[in-house]
Tab-separated table of C-alpha atoms and ligand atoms in Angstrom:
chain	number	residue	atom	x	y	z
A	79	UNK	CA	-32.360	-91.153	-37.832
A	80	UNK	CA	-28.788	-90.485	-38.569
A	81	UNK	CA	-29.263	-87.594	-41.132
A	82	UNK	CA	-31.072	-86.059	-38.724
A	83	UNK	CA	-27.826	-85.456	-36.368
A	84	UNK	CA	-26.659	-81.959	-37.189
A	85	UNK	CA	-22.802	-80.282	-35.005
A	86	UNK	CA	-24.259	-76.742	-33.938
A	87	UNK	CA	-22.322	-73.842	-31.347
A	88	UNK	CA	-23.434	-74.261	-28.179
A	89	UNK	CA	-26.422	-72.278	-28.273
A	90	UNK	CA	-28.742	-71.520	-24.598
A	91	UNK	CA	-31.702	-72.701	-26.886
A	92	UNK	CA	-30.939	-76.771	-26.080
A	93	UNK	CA	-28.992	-75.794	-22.799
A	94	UNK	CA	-30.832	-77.687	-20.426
A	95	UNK	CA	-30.830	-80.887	-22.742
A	96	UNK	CA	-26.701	-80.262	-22.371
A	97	UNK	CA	-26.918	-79.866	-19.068
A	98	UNK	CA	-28.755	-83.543	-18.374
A	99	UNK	CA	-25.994	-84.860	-21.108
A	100	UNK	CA	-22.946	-83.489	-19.236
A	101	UNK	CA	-24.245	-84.808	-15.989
A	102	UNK	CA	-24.649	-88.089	-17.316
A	103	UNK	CA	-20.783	-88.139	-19.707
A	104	UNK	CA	-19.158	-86.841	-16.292
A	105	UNK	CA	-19.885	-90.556	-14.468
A	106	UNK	CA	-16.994	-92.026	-17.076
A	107	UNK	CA	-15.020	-88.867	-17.752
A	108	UNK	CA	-13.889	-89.272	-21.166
A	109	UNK	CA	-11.553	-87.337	-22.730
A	110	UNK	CA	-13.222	-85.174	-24.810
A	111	UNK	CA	-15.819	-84.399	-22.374
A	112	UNK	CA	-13.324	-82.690	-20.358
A	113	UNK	CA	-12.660	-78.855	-21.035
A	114	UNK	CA	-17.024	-78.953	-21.234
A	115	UNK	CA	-16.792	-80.311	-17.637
A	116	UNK	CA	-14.665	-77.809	-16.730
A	117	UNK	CA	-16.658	-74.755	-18.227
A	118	UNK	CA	-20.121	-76.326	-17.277
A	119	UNK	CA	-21.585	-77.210	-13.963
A	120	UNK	CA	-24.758	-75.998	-14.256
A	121	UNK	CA	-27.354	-73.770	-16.703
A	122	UNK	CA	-25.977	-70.857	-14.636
A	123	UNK	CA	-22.681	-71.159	-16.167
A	124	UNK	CA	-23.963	-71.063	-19.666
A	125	UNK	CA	-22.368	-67.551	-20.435
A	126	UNK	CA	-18.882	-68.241	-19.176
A	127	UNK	CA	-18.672	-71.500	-21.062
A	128	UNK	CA	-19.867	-70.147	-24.187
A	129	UNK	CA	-17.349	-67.185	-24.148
A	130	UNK	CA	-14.418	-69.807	-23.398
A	131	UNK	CA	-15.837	-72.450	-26.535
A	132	UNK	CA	-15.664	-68.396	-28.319
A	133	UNK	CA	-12.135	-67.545	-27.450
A	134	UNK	CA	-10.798	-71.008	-28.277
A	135	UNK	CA	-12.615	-70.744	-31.956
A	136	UNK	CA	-11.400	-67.357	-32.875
A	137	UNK	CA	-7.923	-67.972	-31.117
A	138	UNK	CA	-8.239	-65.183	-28.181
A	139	UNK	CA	-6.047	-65.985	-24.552
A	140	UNK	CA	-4.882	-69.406	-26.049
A	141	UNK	CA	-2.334	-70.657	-23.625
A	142	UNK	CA	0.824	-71.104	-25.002
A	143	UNK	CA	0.976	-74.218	-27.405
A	144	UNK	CA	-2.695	-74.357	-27.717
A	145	UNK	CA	-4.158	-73.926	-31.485
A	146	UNK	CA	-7.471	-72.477	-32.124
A	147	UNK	CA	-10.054	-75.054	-32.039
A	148	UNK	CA	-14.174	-75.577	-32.476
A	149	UNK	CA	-15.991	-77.398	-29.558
A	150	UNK	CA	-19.223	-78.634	-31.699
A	151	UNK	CA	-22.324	-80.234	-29.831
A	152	UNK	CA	-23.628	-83.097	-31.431
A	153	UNK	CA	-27.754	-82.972	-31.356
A	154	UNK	CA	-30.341	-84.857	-32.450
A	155	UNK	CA	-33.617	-82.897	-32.866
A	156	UNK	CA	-33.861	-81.210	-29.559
A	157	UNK	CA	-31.598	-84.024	-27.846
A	158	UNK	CA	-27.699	-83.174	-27.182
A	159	UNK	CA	-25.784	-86.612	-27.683
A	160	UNK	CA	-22.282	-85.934	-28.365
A	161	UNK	CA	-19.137	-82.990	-28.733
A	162	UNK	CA	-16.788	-83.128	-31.024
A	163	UNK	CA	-13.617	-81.271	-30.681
A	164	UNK	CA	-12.435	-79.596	-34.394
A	165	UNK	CA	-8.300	-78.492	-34.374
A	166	UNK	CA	-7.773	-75.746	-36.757
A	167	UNK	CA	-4.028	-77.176	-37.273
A	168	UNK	CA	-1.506	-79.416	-35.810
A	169	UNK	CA	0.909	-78.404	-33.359
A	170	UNK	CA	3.725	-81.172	-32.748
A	171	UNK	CA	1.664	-82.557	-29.878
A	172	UNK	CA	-1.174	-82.865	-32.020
A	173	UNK	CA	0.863	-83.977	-35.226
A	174	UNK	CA	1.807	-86.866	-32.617
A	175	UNK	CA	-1.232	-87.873	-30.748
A	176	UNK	CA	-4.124	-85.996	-30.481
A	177	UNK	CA	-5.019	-85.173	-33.967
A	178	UNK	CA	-7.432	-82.664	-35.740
A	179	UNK	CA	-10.204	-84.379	-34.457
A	180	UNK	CA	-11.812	-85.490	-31.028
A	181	UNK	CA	-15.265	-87.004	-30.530
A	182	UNK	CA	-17.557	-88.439	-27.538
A	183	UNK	CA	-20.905	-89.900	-27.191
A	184	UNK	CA	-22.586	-89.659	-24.010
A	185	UNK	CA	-23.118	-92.764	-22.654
A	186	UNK	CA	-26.991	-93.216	-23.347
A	187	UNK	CA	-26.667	-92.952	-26.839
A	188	UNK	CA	-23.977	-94.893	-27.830
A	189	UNK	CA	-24.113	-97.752	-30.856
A	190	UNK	CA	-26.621	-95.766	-32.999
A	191	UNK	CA	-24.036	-94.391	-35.637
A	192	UNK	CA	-24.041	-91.286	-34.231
A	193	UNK	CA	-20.147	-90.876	-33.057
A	194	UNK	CA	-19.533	-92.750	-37.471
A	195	UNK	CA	-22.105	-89.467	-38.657
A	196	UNK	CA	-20.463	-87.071	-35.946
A	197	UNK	CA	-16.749	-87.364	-37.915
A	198	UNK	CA	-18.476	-87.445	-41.257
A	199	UNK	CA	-19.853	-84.131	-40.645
A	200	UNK	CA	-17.199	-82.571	-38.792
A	201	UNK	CA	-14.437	-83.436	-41.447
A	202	UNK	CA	-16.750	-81.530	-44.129
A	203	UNK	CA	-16.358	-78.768	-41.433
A	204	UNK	CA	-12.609	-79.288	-41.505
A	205	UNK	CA	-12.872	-78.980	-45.156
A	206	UNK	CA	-14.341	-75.577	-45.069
A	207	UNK	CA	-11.255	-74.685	-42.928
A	208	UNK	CA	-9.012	-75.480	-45.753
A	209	UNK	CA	-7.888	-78.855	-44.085
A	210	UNK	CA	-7.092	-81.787	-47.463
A	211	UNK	CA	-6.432	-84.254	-45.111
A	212	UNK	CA	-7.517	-84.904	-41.196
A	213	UNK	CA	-5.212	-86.906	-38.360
A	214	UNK	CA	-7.644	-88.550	-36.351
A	215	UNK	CA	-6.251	-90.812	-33.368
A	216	UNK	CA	-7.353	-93.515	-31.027
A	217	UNK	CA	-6.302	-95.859	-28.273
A	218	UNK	CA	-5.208	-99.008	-29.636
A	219	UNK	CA	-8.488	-100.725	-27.553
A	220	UNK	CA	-10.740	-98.177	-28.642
A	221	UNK	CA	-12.714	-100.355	-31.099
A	222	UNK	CA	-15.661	-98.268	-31.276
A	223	UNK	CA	-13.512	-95.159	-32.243
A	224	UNK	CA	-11.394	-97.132	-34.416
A	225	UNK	CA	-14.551	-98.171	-36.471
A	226	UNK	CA	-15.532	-94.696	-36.405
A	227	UNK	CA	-12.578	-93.616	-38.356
A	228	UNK	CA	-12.371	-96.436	-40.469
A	229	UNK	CA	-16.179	-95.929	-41.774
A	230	UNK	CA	-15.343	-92.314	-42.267
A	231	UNK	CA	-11.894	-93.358	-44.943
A	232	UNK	CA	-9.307	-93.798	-42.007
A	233	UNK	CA	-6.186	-95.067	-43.582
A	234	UNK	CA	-3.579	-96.197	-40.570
A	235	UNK	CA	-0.536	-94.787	-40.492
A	236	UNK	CA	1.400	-96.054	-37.826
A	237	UNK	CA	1.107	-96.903	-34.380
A	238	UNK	CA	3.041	-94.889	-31.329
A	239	UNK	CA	3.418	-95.558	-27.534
A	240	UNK	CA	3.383	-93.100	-24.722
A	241	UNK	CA	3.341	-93.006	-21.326
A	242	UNK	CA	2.353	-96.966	-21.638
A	243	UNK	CA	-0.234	-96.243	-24.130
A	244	UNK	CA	-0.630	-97.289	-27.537
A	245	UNK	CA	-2.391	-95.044	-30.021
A	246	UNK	CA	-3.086	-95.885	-33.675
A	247	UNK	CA	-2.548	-92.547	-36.045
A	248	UNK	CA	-5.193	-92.856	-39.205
A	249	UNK	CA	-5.206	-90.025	-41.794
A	250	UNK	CA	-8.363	-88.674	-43.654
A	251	UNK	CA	-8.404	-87.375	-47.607
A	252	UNK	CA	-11.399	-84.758	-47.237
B	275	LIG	C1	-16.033	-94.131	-29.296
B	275	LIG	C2	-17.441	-93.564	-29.289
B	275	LIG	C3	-17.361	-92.077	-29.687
B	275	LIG	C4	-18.318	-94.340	-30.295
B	275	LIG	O1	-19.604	-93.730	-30.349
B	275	LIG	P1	-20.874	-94.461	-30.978
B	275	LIG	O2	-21.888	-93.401	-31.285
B	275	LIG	O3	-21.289	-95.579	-30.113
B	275	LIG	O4	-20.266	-95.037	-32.337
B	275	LIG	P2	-21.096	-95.647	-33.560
B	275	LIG	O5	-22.494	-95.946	-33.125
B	275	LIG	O6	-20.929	-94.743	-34.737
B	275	LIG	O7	-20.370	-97.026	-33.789
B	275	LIG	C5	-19.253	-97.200	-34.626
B	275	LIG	C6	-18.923	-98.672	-34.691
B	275	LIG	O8	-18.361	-99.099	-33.446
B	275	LIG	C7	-19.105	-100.193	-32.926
B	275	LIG	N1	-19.120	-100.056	-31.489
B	275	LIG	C8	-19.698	-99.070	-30.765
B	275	LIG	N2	-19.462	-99.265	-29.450
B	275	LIG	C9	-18.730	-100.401	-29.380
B	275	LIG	C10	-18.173	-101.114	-28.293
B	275	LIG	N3	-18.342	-100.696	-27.037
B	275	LIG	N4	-17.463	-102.246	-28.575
B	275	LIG	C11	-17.293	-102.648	-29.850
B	275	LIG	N5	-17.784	-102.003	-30.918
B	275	LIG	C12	-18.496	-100.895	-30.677
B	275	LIG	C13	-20.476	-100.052	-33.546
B	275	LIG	O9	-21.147	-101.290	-33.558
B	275	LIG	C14	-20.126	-99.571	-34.927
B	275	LIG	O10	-19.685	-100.667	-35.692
B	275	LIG	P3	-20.001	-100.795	-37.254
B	275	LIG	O11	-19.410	-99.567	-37.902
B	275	LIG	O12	-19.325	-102.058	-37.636
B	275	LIG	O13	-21.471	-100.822	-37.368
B	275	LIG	C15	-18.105	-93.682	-27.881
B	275	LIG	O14	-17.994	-95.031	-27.444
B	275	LIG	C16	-17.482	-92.751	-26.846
B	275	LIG	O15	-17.894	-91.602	-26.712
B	275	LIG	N6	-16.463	-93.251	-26.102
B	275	LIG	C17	-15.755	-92.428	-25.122
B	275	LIG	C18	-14.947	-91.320	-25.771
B	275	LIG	C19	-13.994	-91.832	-26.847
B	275	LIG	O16	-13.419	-92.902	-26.743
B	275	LIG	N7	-13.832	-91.000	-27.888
B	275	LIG	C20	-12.964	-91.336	-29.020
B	275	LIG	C21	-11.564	-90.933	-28.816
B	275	LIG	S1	-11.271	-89.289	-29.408
C-alpha cells in the first residue's frame, strides 16, 4: 500500500478527489493545510490555486521574506490524502522553526504510514534540489510527527520555545 503513495503538482486530473480532501482537513485546520485553504474553495478555483502553488515554486511575487517553495499533494492511486510543503532554503524564520519541510494528512487517512512515506519521498525531492541535509520541526506534543521524522533519520537538535510553544528542531542527512 505504501509504495503506492506517489507527491505529484496539483494537477485538475484528481481535482475533485482534492476538493472532498480539503473539505474534510478544513474541520481541524492544520497548519499545513492552510495556504491550500486559502487558494481552494471549490473546483472552480482550480486555475487560480494552481498559478499561486506555480509562482511560489519558481519564486514569482514572493512577499518579502518568503523563499520559493513546492506545495506537493500526497495521492494514493486516484485518492488525494495528504500535502506536503517542500522549502527550497532556510530563511532565519525557517532556520528557527518552520524548517524545509511541512506535512499533513487529512484526517481520514491518518495511521497508515502515509505522513512516515510522505517525508521519505519528499526529502529525495529535496535532494534533487541540492539540499545534504533537511530541518524538519514539530510541536513538542506532536507524537505522530515526531515519529514521522524519526522513521525518516531525524536526529534532534535542540528544543526552542515561542510564543508559549515548544518545538523540537531534528535535522535530516539526505
Ligand atoms: C502528524 C501527521 C502528519 C501524521 O500522519 P500519519 O499518516 O498518521 O502518520 P503515520 O501513519 O506515518 O504514523 C507515524 C507514526 O506515528 C504514530 N501515530 C500516528 N498518529 C498518532 C497519534 N494520533 N498518536 C500517537 N501516535 C500516532 C503511528 O502509529 C506511527 O508510529 P510508528 O512509526 O511507531 O508505527 C498527521 O497526524 C497530521 O496531518 N496531523 C496534523 C498536521 C501536522 O501535525 N503536521 C505535522 C507538522 S508539520
Amino acid at each position: 500500500m505504501k509504495n503506492k503513495l506517489k507527491l505529484m503538482l496539483p494537477n485538475r486530473k484528481y481535482v475533485e478527489s482534492f476538493a472532498k480532501g480539503i473539505k474534510e482537513a478544513r474541520k481541524e485546520n492544520a497548519k499545513p493545510f492552510t495556504t491550500h485553504f486559502k487558494y481552494f474553495r471549490n473546483v472552480k478555483d482550480f486555475p487560480i490555486y494552481k498559478k499561486r502553488v506555480e509562482n511560489d515554486r519558481k519564486g514569482v511575487n514572493l512577499k518579502k521574506g518568503v523563499v520559493p517553495s513546492t506545495r506537493y499533494w500526497a495521492m494514493v492511486g486516484n485518492k488525494f490524502v495528504g500535502v506536503l510543503h517542500l522549502r527550497r532554503r532556510l530563511n532565519k524564520k525557517l532556520r528557527r522553526m518552520g524548517g524545509h519541510i511541512g506535512y499533513a494528512v487529512i484526517p481520514s487517512e491518518r495511521r497508515k504510514g502515509y505522513a512516515t512515506e510522505m517525508l521519505r519521498l519528499g526529502l529525495k525531492k529535496a535532494k534533487k534540489l541540492g539540499i545534504k541535509k533537511a530541518l524538519v520541526t514539530c510541536r513538542e506534543n506532536n507524537t505522530a510527527s515526531r515519529k514521522v521524522i524519526e522513521n525518516n533519520g531525524g536526529v534532534l537538535q535542540n528544543k526552542i520555545k515561542e510564543k508559549g510553544i515548544y518545538k523540537l528542531r531534528f535535522w535530516i542527512e539526505i
